[in-house]
PDB file of C-alpha atoms in Angstrom:
ATOM      1  CA  MET A 217     111.042  16.304 118.595  1.00 57.00           C
ATOM      2  CA  PRO A 218     109.825  19.298 120.644  1.00 66.00           C
ATOM      3  CA  PHE A 219     110.229  19.294 124.392  1.00 76.00           C
ATOM      4  CA  GLU A 220     108.045  21.118 126.917  1.00 83.00           C
ATOM      5  CA  LEU A 221     108.868  21.671 130.573  1.00 86.00           C
ATOM      6  CA  PRO A 222     106.445  19.777 132.804  1.00 90.00           C
ATOM      7  CA  ASP A 223     104.199  21.937 134.993  1.00 92.00           C
ATOM      8  CA  ASN A 224     105.245  20.093 138.153  1.00 95.00           C
ATOM      9  CA  LEU A 225     109.021  20.238 137.572  1.00 97.00           C
ATOM     10  CA  HIS A 226     110.841  20.920 140.838  1.00 97.00           C
ATOM     11  CA  PRO A 227     112.907  24.158 140.563  1.00 97.00           C
ATOM     12  CA  ASP A 228     116.144  22.340 141.506  1.00 98.00           C
ATOM     13  CA  CYS A 229     115.689  20.119 138.431  1.00 98.00           C
ATOM     14  CA  GLY A 230     115.696  23.037 135.974  1.00 97.00           C
ATOM     15  CA  PRO A 231     119.354  22.640 134.894  1.00 97.00           C
ATOM     16  CA  VAL A 232     118.739  18.987 133.866  1.00 98.00           C
ATOM     17  CA  ALA A 233     115.130  19.285 132.643  1.00 97.00           C
ATOM     18  CA  TRP A 234     116.269  18.804 129.032  1.00 97.00           C
ATOM     19  CA  LEU A 235     117.131  15.169 129.909  1.00 98.00           C
ATOM     20  CA  LEU A 236     113.505  14.216 130.638  1.00 97.00           C
ATOM     21  CA  GLY A 237     111.976  11.663 128.304  1.00 96.00           C
ATOM     22  CA  ARG A 238     113.085   8.676 126.254  1.00 97.00           C
ATOM     23  CA  TRP A 239     116.282   8.745 124.200  1.00 98.00           C
ATOM     24  CA  GLY A 240     117.642   6.181 121.766  1.00 98.00           C
ATOM     25  CA  GLY A 241     120.475   5.672 119.334  1.00 98.00           C
ATOM     26  CA  ARG A 242     123.840   4.070 118.784  1.00 97.00           C
ATOM     27  CA  GLY A 243     127.227   4.393 120.371  1.00 98.00           C
ATOM     28  CA  HIS A 244     130.771   3.102 120.318  1.00 98.00           C
ATOM     29  CA  GLY A 245     132.862   1.406 122.967  1.00 98.00           C
ATOM     30  CA  ASP A 246     136.502   0.573 123.404  1.00 97.00           C
ATOM     31  CA  TYR A 247     138.915  -0.246 126.217  1.00 98.00           C
ATOM     32  CA  PRO A 248     142.420  -1.761 126.363  1.00 97.00           C
ATOM     33  CA  THR A 249     141.115  -5.055 127.791  1.00 96.00           C
ATOM     34  CA  ILE A 250     138.351  -5.658 125.188  1.00 96.00           C
ATOM     35  CA  ASP A 251     137.702  -5.439 121.449  1.00 96.00           C
ATOM     36  CA  ALA A 252     136.053  -2.270 120.111  1.00 97.00           C
ATOM     37  CA  PHE A 253     132.282  -2.560 119.647  1.00 98.00           C
ATOM     38  CA  GLU A 254     129.129  -0.717 118.618  1.00 98.00           C
ATOM     39  CA  TYR A 255     125.919  -0.722 120.589  1.00 98.00           C
ATOM     40  CA  GLY A 256     122.326   0.437 120.597  1.00 98.00           C
ATOM     41  CA  GLN A 257     120.973   2.151 123.686  1.00 98.00           C
ATOM     42  CA  GLU A 258     117.809   3.450 125.263  1.00 98.00           C
ATOM     43  CA  LEU A 259     117.809   5.959 128.162  1.00 98.00           C
ATOM     44  CA  VAL A 260     114.708   7.024 130.068  1.00 98.00           C
ATOM     45  CA  PHE A 261     114.488   9.914 132.539  1.00 98.00           C
ATOM     46  CA  THR A 262     111.174  10.380 134.396  1.00 97.00           C
ATOM     47  CA  HIS A 263     110.015  12.504 137.331  1.00 97.00           C
ATOM     48  CA  ASP A 264     107.064  12.990 139.662  1.00 97.00           C
ATOM     49  CA  GLY A 265     107.565  16.589 140.785  1.00 97.00           C
ATOM     50  CA  ARG A 266     110.029  15.904 143.579  1.00 98.00           C
ATOM     51  CA  PRO A 267     113.693  17.052 143.254  1.00 98.00           C
ATOM     52  CA  PHE A 268     114.980  13.949 141.477  1.00 98.00           C
ATOM     53  CA  PHE A 269     114.642  12.017 138.219  1.00 98.00           C
ATOM     54  CA  HIS A 270     114.337   8.244 137.948  1.00 98.00           C
ATOM     55  CA  TYR A 271     116.802   6.908 135.360  1.00 98.00           C
ATOM     56  CA  PHE A 272     116.989   3.650 133.423  1.00 98.00           C
ATOM     57  CA  SER A 273     119.344   2.597 130.633  1.00 98.00           C
ATOM     58  CA  ARG A 274     119.655  -0.576 128.607  1.00 98.00           C
ATOM     59  CA  ALA A 275     122.117  -1.358 125.845  1.00 98.00           C
ATOM     60  CA  TRP A 276     122.688  -4.119 123.315  1.00 98.00           C
ATOM     61  CA  ILE A 277     125.650  -4.990 121.122  1.00 98.00           C
ATOM     62  CA  VAL A 278     125.043  -4.515 117.385  1.00 98.00           C
ATOM     63  CA  ASP A 279     126.864  -5.804 114.311  1.00 97.00           C
ATOM     64  CA  GLU A 280     128.172  -3.715 111.401  1.00 93.00           C
ATOM     65  CA  ASN A 281     124.609  -3.581 109.965  1.00 95.00           C
ATOM     66  CA  GLY A 282     123.129  -2.316 113.221  1.00 94.00           C
ATOM     67  CA  GLU A 283     121.439  -5.638 113.976  1.00 97.00           C
ATOM     68  CA  LYS A 284     121.229  -6.753 117.614  1.00 98.00           C
ATOM     69  CA  VAL A 285     123.770  -9.428 118.508  1.00 98.00           C
ATOM     70  CA  ARG A 286     123.108  -9.694 122.264  1.00 98.00           C
ATOM     71  CA  ASP A 287     121.952  -7.776 125.301  1.00 98.00           C
ATOM     72  CA  ALA A 288     124.572  -5.719 127.137  1.00 98.00           C
ATOM     73  CA  ALA A 289     124.643  -3.420 130.166  1.00 97.00           C
ATOM     74  CA  GLN A 290     121.707  -2.122 132.174  1.00 98.00           C
ATOM     75  CA  GLU A 291     121.735   0.525 134.875  1.00 98.00           C
ATOM     76  CA  ALA A 292     119.059   2.190 136.962  1.00 98.00           C
ATOM     77  CA  GLY A 293     119.061   4.907 139.549  1.00 98.00           C
ATOM     78  CA  PHE A 294     118.169   8.393 140.665  1.00 98.00           C
ATOM     79  CA  LEU A 295     119.511  11.769 139.590  1.00 98.00           C
ATOM     80  CA  ARG A 296     119.054  13.922 142.709  1.00 98.00           C
ATOM     81  CA  CYS A 297     118.934  17.645 142.005  1.00 98.00           C
ATOM     82  CA  LYS A 298     120.260  20.215 144.473  1.00 98.00           C
ATOM     83  CA  PRO A 299     120.156  24.037 144.423  1.00 98.00           C
ATOM     84  CA  GLY A 300     122.541  25.821 142.081  1.00 97.00           C
ATOM     85  CA  GLY A 301     122.853  23.001 139.530  1.00 98.00           C
ATOM     86  CA  ARG A 302     124.574  20.555 141.858  1.00 98.00           C
ATOM     87  CA  VAL A 303     123.541  16.916 141.374  1.00 98.00           C
ATOM     88  CA  GLU A 304     124.008  13.497 142.943  1.00 98.00           C
ATOM     89  CA  LEU A 305     123.590  10.337 140.877  1.00 98.00           C
ATOM     90  CA  LEU A 306     122.938   6.953 142.479  1.00 98.00           C
ATOM     91  CA  LEU A 307     123.393   4.035 140.038  1.00 98.00           C
ATOM     92  CA  THR A 308     122.964   0.276 140.262  1.00 98.00           C
ATOM     93  CA  HIS A 309     124.340  -1.971 137.498  1.00 98.00           C
ATOM     94  CA  ASN A 310     123.397  -5.479 136.380  1.00 97.00           C
ATOM     95  CA  THR A 311     127.115  -6.301 136.380  1.00 96.00           C
ATOM     96  CA  GLY A 312     127.311  -6.219 140.177  1.00 97.00           C
ATOM     97  CA  PHE A 313     128.245  -2.747 141.355  1.00 96.00           C
ATOM     98  CA  VAL A 314     126.648   0.381 142.800  1.00 98.00           C
ATOM     99  CA  GLU A 315     127.995   3.919 142.388  1.00 98.00           C
ATOM    100  CA  VAL A 316     127.586   7.375 143.904  1.00 98.00           C
ATOM    101  CA  TRP A 317     128.409  10.270 141.571  1.00 98.00           C
ATOM    102  CA  TYR A 318     128.581  14.031 142.191  1.00 98.00           C
ATOM    103  CA  GLY A 319     128.488  16.748 139.598  1.00 98.00           C
ATOM    104  CA  GLU A 320     127.267  20.008 138.146  1.00 98.00           C
ATOM    105  CA  ALA A 321     124.644  20.860 135.539  1.00 98.00           C
ATOM    106  CA  GLU A 322     124.560  24.109 133.601  1.00 97.00           C
ATOM    107  CA  GLY A 323     123.777  25.319 130.107  1.00 96.00           C
ATOM    108  CA  GLY A 324     122.713  21.960 128.655  1.00 97.00           C
ATOM    109  CA  LYS A 325     125.698  20.124 130.119  1.00 98.00           C
ATOM    110  CA  LEU A 326     125.901  17.580 132.952  1.00 98.00           C
ATOM    111  CA  ASP A 327     129.374  16.709 134.251  1.00 98.00           C
ATOM    112  CA  LEU A 328     129.690  13.842 136.783  1.00 98.00           C
ATOM    113  CA  THR A 329     132.538  12.134 138.652  1.00 98.00           C
ATOM    114  CA  THR A 330     132.389   8.958 140.737  1.00 98.00           C
ATOM    115  CA  ASP A 331     132.720   9.405 144.491  1.00 98.00           C
ATOM    116  CA  ALA A 332     132.164   5.805 145.657  1.00 98.00           C
ATOM    117  CA  VAL A 333     131.880   2.302 144.184  1.00 98.00           C
ATOM    118  CA  VAL A 334     130.695  -0.873 145.905  1.00 98.00           C
ATOM    119  CA  ARG A 335     131.076  -4.240 144.130  1.00 97.00           C
ATOM    120  CA  THR A 336     129.706  -7.717 144.657  1.00 98.00           C
ATOM    121  CA  GLU A 337     132.228 -10.540 144.971  1.00 97.00           C
ATOM    122  CA  THR A 338     131.479 -11.629 141.364  1.00 97.00           C
ATOM    123  CA  ALA A 339     131.780  -8.175 139.745  1.00 97.00           C
ATOM    124  CA  LYS A 340     134.840  -7.213 137.709  1.00 95.00           C
ATOM    125  CA  GLU A 341     137.214  -4.726 139.307  1.00 96.00           C
ATOM    126  CA  TYR A 342     135.900  -1.221 138.695  1.00 97.00           C
ATOM    127  CA  ALA A 343     137.411   1.853 140.361  1.00 97.00           C
ATOM    128  CA  GLY A 344     135.334   4.749 139.017  1.00 97.00           C
ATOM    129  CA  GLY A 345     134.546   7.015 136.137  1.00 98.00           C
ATOM    130  CA  LYS A 346     133.649  10.344 134.651  1.00 98.00           C
ATOM    131  CA  ARG A 347     130.530  11.086 132.581  1.00 98.00           C
ATOM    132  CA  LEU A 348     129.737  14.077 130.435  1.00 98.00           C
ATOM    133  CA  TYR A 349     126.236  14.542 128.982  1.00 98.00           C
ATOM    134  CA  GLY A 350     125.410  17.398 126.630  1.00 98.00           C
ATOM    135  CA  ASN A 351     122.440  18.769 124.730  1.00 97.00           C
ATOM    136  CA  VAL A 352     123.888  19.295 121.248  1.00 97.00           C
ATOM    137  CA  GLU A 353     121.479  20.498 118.555  1.00 96.00           C
ATOM    138  CA  GLY A 354     118.634  18.857 120.510  1.00 95.00           C
ATOM    139  CA  ASP A 355     120.380  15.464 120.719  1.00 98.00           C
ATOM    140  CA  LEU A 356     121.889  13.844 123.801  1.00 98.00           C
ATOM    141  CA  LEU A 357     125.628  13.298 123.389  1.00 98.00           C
ATOM    142  CA  TYR A 358     127.627  11.621 126.112  1.00 98.00           C
ATOM    143  CA  ALA A 359     131.062  10.300 126.888  1.00 98.00           C
ATOM    144  CA  TYR A 360     131.958   7.893 129.679  1.00 98.00           C
ATOM    145  CA  ASP A 361     135.543   7.470 130.865  1.00 98.00           C
ATOM    146  CA  MET A 362     136.303   4.473 133.087  1.00 98.00           C
ATOM    147  CA  ALA A 363     139.044   3.197 135.402  1.00 98.00           C
ATOM    148  CA  ALA A 364     138.772  -0.590 135.726  1.00 97.00           C
ATOM    149  CA  VAL A 365     140.649  -3.904 135.645  1.00 96.00           C
ATOM    150  CA  GLY A 366     143.974  -2.253 136.439  1.00 96.00           C
ATOM    151  CA  GLN A 367     143.638   0.501 133.806  1.00 98.00           C
ATOM    152  CA  GLN A 368     143.801   4.251 134.427  1.00 97.00           C
ATOM    153  CA  LEU A 369     140.805   6.508 133.734  1.00 98.00           C
ATOM    154  CA  GLN A 370     140.329   6.652 129.953  1.00 98.00           C
ATOM    155  CA  PRO A 371     137.588   6.778 127.288  1.00 98.00           C
ATOM    156  CA  HIS A 372     135.261   3.776 127.218  1.00 98.00           C
ATOM    157  CA  LEU A 373     131.856   4.728 125.733  1.00 98.00           C
ATOM    158  CA  TRP A 374     130.497   7.567 123.616  1.00 98.00           C
ATOM    159  CA  ALA A 375     127.146   7.966 121.855  1.00 98.00           C
ATOM    160  CA  ARG A 376     124.652  10.280 120.184  1.00 98.00           C
ATOM    161  CA  LEU A 377     121.036   9.663 121.160  1.00 98.00           C
ATOM    162  CA  VAL A 378     117.860  11.297 119.809  1.00 98.00           C
ATOM    163  CA  ARG A 379     114.638  12.049 121.649  1.00 97.00           C
ATOM    164  CA  GLN A 380     112.081   9.308 120.976  1.00 95.00           C
TER     165      GLN A 380
END
């Protein structure tokens, strides 16, 4: 699906402009403390001309036929764009934690690392993560590494999403 830069795009958002819009597809998850799984996902990045994007993601677990089994994670936040491709990501999760991420965007790639995590008393232990998003042949590919529940930072989620 073709993508056009919005007329009111803030200049600081140029390095991540390719993310704008609605993305959907399937991914895979695994971690030492859980069984491997597949999921469907929708990501939405919107903007209003200021130097940030609003972000929302929802996922659902699917069976081997791709049929929805149950709802899964949701997250929402703001991708704040700074000069020179620097970014800040503020995320809130339905599972009871909030994160601050810092990173760099350049050449169709967005690389982020957690700086701070705050959890509610009912949230599972989560220490931080690393996310890599890339524009590959017009699709959105990403990988999310996580450190949680006593485990070191390691791969947790990866997916290929297409523009909707």
